[in-house]
PDB file of C-alpha atoms in Angstrom:
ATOM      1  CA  UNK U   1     -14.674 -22.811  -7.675  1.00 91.00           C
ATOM      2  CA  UNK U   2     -14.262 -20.068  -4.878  1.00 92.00           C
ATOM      3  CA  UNK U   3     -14.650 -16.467  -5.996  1.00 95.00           C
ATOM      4  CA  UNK U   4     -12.679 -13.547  -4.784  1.00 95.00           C
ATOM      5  CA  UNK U   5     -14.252 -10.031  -5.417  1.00 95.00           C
ATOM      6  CA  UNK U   6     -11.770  -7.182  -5.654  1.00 92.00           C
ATOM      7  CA  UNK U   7     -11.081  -5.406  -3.029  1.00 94.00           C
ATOM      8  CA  UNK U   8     -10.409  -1.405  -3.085  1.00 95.00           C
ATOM      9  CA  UNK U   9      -7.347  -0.558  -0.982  1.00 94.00           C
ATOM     10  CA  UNK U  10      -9.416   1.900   1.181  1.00 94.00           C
ATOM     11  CA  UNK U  11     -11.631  -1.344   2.165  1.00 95.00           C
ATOM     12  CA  UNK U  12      -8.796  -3.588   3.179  1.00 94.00           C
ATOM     13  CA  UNK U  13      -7.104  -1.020   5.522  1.00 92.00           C
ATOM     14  CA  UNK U  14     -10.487  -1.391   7.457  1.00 94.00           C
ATOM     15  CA  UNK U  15     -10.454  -5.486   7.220  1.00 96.00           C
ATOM     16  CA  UNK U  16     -10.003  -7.233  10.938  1.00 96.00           C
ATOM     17  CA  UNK U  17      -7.576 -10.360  10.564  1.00 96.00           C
ATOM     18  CA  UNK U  18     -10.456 -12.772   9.722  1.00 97.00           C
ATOM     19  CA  UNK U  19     -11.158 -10.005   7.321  1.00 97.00           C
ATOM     20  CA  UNK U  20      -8.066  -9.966   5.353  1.00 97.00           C
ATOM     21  CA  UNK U  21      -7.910 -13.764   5.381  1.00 97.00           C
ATOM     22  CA  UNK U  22     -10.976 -14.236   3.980  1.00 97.00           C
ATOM     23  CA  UNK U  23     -10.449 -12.131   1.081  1.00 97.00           C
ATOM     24  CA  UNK U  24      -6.614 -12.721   0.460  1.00 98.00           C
ATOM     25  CA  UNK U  25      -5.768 -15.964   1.675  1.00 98.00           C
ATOM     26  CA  UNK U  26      -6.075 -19.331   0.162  1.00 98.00           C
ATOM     27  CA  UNK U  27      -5.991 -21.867   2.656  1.00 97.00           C
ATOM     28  CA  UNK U  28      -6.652 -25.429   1.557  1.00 96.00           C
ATOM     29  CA  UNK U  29      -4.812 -25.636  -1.661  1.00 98.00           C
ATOM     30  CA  UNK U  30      -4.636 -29.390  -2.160  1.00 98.00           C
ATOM     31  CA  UNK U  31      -7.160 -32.155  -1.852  1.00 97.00           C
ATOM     32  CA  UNK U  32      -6.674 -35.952  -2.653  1.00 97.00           C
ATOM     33  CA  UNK U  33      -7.780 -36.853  -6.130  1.00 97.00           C
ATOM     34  CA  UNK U  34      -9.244 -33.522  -6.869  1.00 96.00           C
ATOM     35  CA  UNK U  35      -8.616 -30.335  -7.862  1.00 97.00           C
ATOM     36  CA  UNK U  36      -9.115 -26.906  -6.612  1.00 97.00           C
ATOM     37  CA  UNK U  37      -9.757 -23.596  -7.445  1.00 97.00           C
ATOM     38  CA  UNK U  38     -10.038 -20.173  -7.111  1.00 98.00           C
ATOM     39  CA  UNK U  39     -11.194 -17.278  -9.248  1.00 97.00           C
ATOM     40  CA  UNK U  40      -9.556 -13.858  -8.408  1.00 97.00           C
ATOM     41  CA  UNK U  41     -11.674 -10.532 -10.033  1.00 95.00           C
ATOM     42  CA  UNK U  42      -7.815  -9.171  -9.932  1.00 93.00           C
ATOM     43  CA  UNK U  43      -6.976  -9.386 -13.751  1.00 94.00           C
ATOM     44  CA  UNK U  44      -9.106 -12.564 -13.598  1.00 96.00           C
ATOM     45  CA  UNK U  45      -6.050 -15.057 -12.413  1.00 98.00           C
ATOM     46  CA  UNK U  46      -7.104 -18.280 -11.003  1.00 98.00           C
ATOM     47  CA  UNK U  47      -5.105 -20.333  -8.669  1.00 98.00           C
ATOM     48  CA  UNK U  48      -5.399 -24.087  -7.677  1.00 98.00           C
ATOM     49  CA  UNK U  49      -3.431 -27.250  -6.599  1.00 98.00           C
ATOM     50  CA  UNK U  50      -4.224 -30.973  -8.256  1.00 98.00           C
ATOM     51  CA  UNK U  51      -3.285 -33.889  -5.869  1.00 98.00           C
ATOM     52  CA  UNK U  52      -3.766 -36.985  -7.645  1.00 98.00           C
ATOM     53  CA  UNK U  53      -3.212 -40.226  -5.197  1.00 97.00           C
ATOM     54  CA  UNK U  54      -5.080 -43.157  -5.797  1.00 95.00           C
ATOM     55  CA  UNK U  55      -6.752 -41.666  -9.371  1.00 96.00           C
ATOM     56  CA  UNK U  56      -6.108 -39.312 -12.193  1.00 97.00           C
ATOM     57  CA  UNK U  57      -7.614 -35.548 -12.196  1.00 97.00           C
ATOM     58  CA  UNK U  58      -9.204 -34.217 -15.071  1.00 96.00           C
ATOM     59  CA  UNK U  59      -9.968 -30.480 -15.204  1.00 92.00           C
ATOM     60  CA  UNK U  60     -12.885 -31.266 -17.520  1.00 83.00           C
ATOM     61  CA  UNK U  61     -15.730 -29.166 -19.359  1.00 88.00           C
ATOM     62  CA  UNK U  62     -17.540 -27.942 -16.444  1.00 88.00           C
ATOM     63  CA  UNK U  63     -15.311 -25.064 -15.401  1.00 91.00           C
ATOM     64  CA  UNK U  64     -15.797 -23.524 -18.779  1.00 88.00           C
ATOM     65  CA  UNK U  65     -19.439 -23.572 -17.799  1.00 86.00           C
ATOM     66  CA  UNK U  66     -18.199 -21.571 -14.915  1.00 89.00           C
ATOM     67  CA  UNK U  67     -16.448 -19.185 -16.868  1.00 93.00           C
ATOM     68  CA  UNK U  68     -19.213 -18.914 -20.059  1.00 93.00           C
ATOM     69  CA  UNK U  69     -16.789 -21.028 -22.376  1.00 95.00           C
ATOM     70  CA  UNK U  70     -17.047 -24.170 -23.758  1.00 95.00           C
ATOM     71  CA  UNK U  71     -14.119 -25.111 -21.488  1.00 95.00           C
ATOM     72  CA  UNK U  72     -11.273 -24.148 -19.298  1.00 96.00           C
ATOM     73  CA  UNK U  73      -8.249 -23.109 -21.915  1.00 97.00           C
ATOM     74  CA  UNK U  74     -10.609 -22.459 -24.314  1.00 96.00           C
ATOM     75  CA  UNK U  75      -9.506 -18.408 -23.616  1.00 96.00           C
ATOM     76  CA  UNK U  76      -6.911 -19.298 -20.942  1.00 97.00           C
ATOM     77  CA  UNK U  77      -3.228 -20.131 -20.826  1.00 98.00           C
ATOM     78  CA  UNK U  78      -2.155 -22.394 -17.456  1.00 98.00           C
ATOM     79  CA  UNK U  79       1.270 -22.949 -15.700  1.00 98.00           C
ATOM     80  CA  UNK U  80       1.961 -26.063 -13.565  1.00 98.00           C
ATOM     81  CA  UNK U  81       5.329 -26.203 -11.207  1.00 98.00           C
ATOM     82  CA  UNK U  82       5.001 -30.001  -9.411  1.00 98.00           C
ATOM     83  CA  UNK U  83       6.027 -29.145  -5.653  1.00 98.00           C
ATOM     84  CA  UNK U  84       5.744 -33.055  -4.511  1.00 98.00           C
ATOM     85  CA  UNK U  85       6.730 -36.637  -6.144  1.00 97.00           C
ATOM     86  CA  UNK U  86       7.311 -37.425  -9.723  1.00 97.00           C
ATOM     87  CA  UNK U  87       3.865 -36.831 -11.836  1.00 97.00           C
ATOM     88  CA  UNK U  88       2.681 -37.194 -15.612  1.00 97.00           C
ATOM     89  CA  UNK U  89       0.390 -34.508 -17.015  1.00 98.00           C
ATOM     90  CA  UNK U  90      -1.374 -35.086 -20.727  1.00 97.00           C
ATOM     91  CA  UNK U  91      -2.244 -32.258 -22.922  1.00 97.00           C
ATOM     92  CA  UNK U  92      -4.476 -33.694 -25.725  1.00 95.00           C
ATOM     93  CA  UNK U  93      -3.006 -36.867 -25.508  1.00 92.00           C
ATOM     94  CA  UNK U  94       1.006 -35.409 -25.343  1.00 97.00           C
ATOM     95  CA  UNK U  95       2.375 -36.710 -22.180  1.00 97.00           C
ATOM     96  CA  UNK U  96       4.634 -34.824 -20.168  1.00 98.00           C
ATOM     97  CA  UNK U  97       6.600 -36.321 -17.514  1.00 98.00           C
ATOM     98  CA  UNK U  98       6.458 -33.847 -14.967  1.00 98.00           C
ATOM     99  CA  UNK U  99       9.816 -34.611 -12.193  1.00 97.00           C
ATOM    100  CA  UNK U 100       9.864 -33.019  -8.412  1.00 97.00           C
ATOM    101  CA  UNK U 101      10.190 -28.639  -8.825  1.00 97.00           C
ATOM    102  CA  UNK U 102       9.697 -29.045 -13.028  1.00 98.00           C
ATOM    103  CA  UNK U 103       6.957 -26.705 -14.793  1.00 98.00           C
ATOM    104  CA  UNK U 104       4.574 -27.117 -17.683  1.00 98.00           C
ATOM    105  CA  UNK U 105       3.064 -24.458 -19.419  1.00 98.00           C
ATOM    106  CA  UNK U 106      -0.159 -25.116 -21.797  1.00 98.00           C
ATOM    107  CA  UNK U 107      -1.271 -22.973 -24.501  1.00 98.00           C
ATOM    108  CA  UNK U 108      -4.518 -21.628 -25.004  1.00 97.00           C
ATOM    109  CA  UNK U 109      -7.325 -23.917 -26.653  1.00 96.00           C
ATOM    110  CA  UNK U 110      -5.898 -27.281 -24.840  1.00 96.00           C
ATOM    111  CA  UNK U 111      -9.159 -29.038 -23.541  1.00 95.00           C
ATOM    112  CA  UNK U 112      -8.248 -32.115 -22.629  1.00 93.00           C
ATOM    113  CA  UNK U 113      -5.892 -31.761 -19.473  1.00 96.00           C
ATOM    114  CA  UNK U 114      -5.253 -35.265 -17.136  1.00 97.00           C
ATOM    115  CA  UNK U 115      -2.824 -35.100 -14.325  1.00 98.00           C
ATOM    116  CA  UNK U 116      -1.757 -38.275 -12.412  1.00 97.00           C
ATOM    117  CA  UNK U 117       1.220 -39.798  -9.946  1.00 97.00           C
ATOM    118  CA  UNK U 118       3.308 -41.622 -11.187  1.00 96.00           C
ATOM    119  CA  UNK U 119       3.665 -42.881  -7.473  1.00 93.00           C
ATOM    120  CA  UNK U 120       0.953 -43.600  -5.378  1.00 91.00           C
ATOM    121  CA  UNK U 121       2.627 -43.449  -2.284  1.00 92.00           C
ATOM    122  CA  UNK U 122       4.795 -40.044  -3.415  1.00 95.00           C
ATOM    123  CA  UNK U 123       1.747 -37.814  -5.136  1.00 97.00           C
ATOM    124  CA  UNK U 124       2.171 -35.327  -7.198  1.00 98.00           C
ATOM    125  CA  UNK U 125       1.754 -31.805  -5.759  1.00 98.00           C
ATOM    126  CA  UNK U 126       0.399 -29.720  -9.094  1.00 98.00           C
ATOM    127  CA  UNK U 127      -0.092 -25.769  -7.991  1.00 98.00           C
ATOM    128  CA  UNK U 128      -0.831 -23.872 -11.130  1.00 98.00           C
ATOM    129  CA  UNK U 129      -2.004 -20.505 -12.310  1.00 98.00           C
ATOM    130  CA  UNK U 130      -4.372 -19.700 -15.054  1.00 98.00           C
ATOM    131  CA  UNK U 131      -4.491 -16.586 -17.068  1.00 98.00           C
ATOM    132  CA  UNK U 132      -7.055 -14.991 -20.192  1.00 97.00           C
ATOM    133  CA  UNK U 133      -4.650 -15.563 -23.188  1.00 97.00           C
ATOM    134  CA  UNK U 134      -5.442 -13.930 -26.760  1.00 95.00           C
ATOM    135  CA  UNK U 135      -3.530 -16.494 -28.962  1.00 97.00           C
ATOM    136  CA  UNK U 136      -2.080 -19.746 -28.903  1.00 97.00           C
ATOM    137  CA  UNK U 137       1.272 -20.528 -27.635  1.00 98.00           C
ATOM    138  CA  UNK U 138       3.346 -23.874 -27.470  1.00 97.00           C
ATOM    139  CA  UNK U 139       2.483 -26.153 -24.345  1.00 98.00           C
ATOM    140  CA  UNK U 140       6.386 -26.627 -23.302  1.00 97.00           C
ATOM    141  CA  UNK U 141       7.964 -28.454 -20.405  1.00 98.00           C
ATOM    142  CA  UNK U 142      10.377 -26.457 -18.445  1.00 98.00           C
ATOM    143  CA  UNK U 143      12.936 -28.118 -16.314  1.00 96.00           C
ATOM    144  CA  UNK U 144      15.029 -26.484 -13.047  1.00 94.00           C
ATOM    145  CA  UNK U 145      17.652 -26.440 -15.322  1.00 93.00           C
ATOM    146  CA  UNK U 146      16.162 -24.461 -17.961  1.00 95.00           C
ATOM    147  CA  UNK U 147      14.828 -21.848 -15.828  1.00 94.00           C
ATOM    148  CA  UNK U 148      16.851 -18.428 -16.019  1.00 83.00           C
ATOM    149  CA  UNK U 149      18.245 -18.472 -12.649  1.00 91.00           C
ATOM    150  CA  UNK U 150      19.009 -15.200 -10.361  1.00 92.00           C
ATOM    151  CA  UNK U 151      20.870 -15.273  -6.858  1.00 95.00           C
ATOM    152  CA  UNK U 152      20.457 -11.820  -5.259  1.00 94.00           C
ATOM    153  CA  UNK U 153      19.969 -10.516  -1.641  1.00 93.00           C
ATOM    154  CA  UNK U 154      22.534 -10.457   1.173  1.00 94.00           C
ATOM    155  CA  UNK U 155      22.955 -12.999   4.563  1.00 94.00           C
ATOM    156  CA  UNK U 156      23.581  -9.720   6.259  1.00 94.00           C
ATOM    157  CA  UNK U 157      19.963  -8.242   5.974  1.00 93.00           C
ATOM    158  CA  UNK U 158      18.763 -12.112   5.880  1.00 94.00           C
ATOM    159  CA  UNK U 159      17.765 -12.112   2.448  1.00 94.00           C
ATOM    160  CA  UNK U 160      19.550 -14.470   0.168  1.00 95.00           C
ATOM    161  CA  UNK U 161      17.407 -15.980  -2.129  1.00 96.00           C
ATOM    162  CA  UNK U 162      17.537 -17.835  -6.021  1.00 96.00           C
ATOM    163  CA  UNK U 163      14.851 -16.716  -8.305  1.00 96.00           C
ATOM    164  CA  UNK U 164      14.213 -19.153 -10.944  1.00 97.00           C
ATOM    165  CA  UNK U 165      12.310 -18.158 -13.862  1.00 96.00           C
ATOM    166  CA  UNK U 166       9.789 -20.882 -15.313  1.00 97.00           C
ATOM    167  CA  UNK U 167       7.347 -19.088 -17.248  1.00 97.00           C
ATOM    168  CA  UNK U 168       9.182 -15.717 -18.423  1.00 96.00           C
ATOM    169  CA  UNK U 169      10.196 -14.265 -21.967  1.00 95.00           C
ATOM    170  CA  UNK U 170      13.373 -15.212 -21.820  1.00 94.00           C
ATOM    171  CA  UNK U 171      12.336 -19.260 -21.574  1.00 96.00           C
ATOM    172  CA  UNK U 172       8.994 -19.445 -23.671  1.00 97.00           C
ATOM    173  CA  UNK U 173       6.421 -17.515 -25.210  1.00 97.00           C
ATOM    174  CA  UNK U 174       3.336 -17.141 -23.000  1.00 97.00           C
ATOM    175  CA  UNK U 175       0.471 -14.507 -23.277  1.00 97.00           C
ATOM    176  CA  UNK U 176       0.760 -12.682 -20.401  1.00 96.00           C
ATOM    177  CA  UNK U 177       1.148 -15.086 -17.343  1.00 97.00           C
ATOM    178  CA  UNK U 178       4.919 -15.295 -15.562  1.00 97.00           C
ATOM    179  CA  UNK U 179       5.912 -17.670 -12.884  1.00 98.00           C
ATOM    180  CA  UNK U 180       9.000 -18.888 -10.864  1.00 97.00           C
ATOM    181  CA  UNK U 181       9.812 -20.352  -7.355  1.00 97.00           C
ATOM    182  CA  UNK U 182      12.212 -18.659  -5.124  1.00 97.00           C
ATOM    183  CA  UNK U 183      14.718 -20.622  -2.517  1.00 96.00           C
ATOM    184  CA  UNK U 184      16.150 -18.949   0.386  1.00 96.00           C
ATOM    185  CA  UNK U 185      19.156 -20.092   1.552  1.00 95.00           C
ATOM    186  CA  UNK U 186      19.544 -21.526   4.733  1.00 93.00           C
ATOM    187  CA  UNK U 187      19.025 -19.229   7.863  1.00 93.00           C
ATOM    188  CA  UNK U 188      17.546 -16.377   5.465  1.00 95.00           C
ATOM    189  CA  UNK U 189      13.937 -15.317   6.207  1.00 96.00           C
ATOM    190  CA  UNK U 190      13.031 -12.536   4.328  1.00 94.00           C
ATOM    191  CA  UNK U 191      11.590 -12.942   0.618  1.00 94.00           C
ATOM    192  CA  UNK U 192      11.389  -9.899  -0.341  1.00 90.00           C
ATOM    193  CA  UNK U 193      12.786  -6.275   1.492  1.00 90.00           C
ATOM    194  CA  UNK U 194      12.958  -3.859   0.628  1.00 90.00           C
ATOM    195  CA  UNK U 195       9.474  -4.274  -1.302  1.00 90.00           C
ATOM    196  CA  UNK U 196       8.273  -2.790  -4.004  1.00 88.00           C
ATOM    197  CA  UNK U 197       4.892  -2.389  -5.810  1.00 89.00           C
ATOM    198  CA  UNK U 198       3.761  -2.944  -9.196  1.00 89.00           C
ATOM    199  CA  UNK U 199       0.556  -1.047 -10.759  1.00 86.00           C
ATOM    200  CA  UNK U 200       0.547  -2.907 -13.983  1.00 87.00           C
ATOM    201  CA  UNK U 201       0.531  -6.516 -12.535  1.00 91.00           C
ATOM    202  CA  UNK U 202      -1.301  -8.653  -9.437  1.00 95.00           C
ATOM    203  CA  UNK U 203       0.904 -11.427  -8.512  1.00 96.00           C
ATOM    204  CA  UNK U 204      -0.160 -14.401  -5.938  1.00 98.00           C
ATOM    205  CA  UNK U 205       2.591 -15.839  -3.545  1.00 98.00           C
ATOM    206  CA  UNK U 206       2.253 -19.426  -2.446  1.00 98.00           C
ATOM    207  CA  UNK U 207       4.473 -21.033   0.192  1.00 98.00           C
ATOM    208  CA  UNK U 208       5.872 -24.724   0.866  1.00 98.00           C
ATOM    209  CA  UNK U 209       8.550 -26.414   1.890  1.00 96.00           C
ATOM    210  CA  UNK U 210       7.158 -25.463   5.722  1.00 96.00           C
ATOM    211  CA  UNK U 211       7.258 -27.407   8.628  1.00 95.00           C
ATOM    212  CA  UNK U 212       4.341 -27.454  10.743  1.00 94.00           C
ATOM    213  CA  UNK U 213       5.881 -24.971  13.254  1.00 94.00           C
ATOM    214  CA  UNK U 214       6.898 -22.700  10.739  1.00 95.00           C
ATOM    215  CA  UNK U 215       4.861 -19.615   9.759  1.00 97.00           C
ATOM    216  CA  UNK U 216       5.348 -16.711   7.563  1.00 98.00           C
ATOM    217  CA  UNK U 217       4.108 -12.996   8.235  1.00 98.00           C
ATOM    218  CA  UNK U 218       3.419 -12.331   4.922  1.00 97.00           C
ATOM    219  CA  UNK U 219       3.355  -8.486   4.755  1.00 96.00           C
ATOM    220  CA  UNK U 220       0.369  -6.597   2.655  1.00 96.00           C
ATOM    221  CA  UNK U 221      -1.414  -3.361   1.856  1.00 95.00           C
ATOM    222  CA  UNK U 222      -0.592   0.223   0.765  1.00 95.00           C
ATOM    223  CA  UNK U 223       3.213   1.356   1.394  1.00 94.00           C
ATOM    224  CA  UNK U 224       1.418   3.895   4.047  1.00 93.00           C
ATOM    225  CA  UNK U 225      -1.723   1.698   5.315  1.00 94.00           C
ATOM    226  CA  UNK U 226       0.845  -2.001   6.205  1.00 95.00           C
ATOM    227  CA  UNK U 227      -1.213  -5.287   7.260  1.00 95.00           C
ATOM    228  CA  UNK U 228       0.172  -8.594   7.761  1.00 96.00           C
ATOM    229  CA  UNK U 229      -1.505 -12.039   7.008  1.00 97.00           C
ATOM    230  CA  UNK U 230       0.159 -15.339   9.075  1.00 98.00           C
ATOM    231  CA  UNK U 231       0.366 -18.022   5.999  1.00 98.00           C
ATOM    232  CA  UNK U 232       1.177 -21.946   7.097  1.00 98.00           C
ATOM    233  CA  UNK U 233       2.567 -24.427   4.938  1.00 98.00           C
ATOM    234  CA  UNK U 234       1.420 -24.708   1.170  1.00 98.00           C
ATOM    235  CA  UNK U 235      -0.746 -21.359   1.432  1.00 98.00           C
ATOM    236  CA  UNK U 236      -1.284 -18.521  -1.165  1.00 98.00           C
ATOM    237  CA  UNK U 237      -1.595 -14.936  -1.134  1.00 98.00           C
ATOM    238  CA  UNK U 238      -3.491 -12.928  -3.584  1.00 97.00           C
ATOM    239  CA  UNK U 239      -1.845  -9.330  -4.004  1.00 96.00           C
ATOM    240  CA  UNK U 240      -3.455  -7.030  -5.656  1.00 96.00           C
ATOM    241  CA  UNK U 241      -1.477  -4.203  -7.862  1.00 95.00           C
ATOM    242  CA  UNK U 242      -1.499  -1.587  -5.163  1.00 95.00           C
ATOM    243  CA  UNK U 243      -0.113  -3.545  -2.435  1.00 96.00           C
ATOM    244  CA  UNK U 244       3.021  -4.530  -1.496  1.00 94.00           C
ATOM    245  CA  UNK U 245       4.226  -8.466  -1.039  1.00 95.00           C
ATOM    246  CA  UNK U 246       7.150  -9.380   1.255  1.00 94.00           C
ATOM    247  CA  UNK U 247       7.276 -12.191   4.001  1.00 95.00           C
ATOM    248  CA  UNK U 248       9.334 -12.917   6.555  1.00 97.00           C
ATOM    249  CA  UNK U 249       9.351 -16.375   7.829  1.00 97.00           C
ATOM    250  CA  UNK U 250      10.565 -18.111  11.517  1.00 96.00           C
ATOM    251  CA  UNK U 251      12.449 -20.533   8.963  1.00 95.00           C
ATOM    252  CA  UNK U 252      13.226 -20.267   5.795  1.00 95.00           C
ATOM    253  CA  UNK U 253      10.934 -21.875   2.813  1.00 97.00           C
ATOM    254  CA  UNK U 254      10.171 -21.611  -0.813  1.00 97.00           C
ATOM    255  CA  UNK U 255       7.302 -19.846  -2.676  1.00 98.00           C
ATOM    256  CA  UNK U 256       5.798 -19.357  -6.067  1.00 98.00           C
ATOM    257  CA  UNK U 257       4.938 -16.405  -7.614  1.00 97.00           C
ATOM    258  CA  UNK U 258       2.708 -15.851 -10.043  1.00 97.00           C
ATOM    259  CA  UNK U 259       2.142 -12.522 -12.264  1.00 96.00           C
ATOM    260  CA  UNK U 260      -0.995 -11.232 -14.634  1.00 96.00           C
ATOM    261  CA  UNK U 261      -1.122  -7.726 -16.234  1.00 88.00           C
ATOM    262  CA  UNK U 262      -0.194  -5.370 -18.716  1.00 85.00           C
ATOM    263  CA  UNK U 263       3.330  -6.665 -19.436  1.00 80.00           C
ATOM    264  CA  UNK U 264       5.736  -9.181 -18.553  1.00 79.00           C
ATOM    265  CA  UNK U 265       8.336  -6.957 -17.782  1.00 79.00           C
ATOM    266  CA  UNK U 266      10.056  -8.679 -14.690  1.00 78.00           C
ATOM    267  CA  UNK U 267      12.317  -5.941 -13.021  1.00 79.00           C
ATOM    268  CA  UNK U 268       8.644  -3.142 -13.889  1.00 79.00           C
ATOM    269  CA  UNK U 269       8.462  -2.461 -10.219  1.00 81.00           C
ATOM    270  CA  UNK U 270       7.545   0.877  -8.161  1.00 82.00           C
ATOM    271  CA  UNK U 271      10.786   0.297  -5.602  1.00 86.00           C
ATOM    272  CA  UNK U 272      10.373   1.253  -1.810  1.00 87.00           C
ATOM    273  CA  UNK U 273      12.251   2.444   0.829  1.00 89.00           C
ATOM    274  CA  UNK U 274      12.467   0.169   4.145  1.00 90.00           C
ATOM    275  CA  UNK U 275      12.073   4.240   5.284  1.00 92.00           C
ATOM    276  CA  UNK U 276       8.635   4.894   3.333  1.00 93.00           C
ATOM    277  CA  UNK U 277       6.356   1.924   5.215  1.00 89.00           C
ATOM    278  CA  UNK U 278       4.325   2.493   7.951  1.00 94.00           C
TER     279      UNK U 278
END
């Protein structure tokens, strides 16, 4: 398990770009027949990929050790979107197929967690984000059908993009984590501008669908004190509450997002002007 301290927004305006990568970026996200995973001190998210080939991956009891539980859910809630081939997750022994851009979200106190391919030779690609929960909510498949989709954006400023929904209020119950994956449409690059803030929630951005010539300048910091971070294929970007998160890509690509906070209030943001960055 990797760590990441928080870091004050008068500290990061002083980071170099090695600086700013080490603390915000997440690099290697998936591994053959293991899982990773890193722990974020911002509202105590953690964020991982599970790549099971030739075996299954079992998050099992020694990450609780790492977190002074018994074991991983034991306080936690998780959310799984499958970004590669056709996979098969099992939640206590309930099996849930698990198709190509599907979610699953498990409730708190699950313990026993397996995640396999169904296809050797087409893996699974499992990102997921883990939140504290305070009470127990149905685990729940969530197909691309039944997210709550949202075209906005414009071709004109380049950013036409569908939001869709996985892990919201308005699809299931959860404690406090939200997720979704965002599509731009073809020859759109920007994800999100003008960008906003939100003080009540961190969110992590984590982009795929990337060819190895493609890059994003994923934009970061205070609306005054602007830093960028170059993310490749199947990266992630931890942004705290006070900064902003927009990228603009050479291509265009899909991310994840991922929310924590005080509420679950999709459209709670502090709106900026293209006018008020520096």
């Amino acid at each position: 398990m990797q760590v990441r301290q928080s870091i004050h927004s008068d500290h990061a305006k002083h980071l170099d770009t090695e600086g700013l990568r080490r603390e915000f970026l997440i690099e290697n996200m998936f591994v053959a027949d293991q899982y990773t995973m890193t722990y974020s001190h911002s509202d105590r998210i953690i964020v991982g990929g599970i790549q099971p080939v030739t075996q299954a991956v079992t998050i099992g009891d020694e990450v609780g050790k790492q977190l002074g539980v018994s074991y991983f859910l034991e306080r936690r809630e998780l959310g799984v979107i499958n970004i590669g081939g056709p996979g098969r997750v099992a939640v206590d022994g309930t099996r849930y197929e698990i198709e190509h851009e599907e979610a699953l979200y498990v409730g708190q106190g699950a313990r026993n967690i397996r995640f396999e391919s169904i296809n050797a030779g087409q893996p699974a690609l499992f990102y997921y984000n883990s939140a504290p929960a305070h009470t127990t909510y149905p685990s729940r498949k969530i197909t691309l059908a039944e997210a709550t989709p949202q075209t906005i954006g414009d071709n004109v400023t380049s950013n036409r993009r569908t939001i869709h929904k996985f892990i919201v209020p308005d699809v299931l119950p959860t404690c406090q984590l939200t997720m979704g994956l965002t599509k731009l449409a073809e020859g759109n690059l920007w994800n999100t501008m003008p960008c906003h803030t939100h003080e009540r929630r961190m969110e992590v951005y984590f982009y795929f669908n990337m060819d190895p010539e493609t890059a994003v300048f994923h934009m970061m910091g205070q609306p005054q004190e602007t830093r960028h971070v170059i993310v490749r294929n199947q990266q992630a970007v931890i942004s705290p509450s006070w900064s902003i998160h927009a990228g603009v890509g050479t291509k265009n690509y899909t991310f994840i997002w991922g929310m924590v906070g005080e509420n679950q209030v999709f459209d709670d943001m502090d709106h900026l002007l293209v006018s008020e960055l520096r």
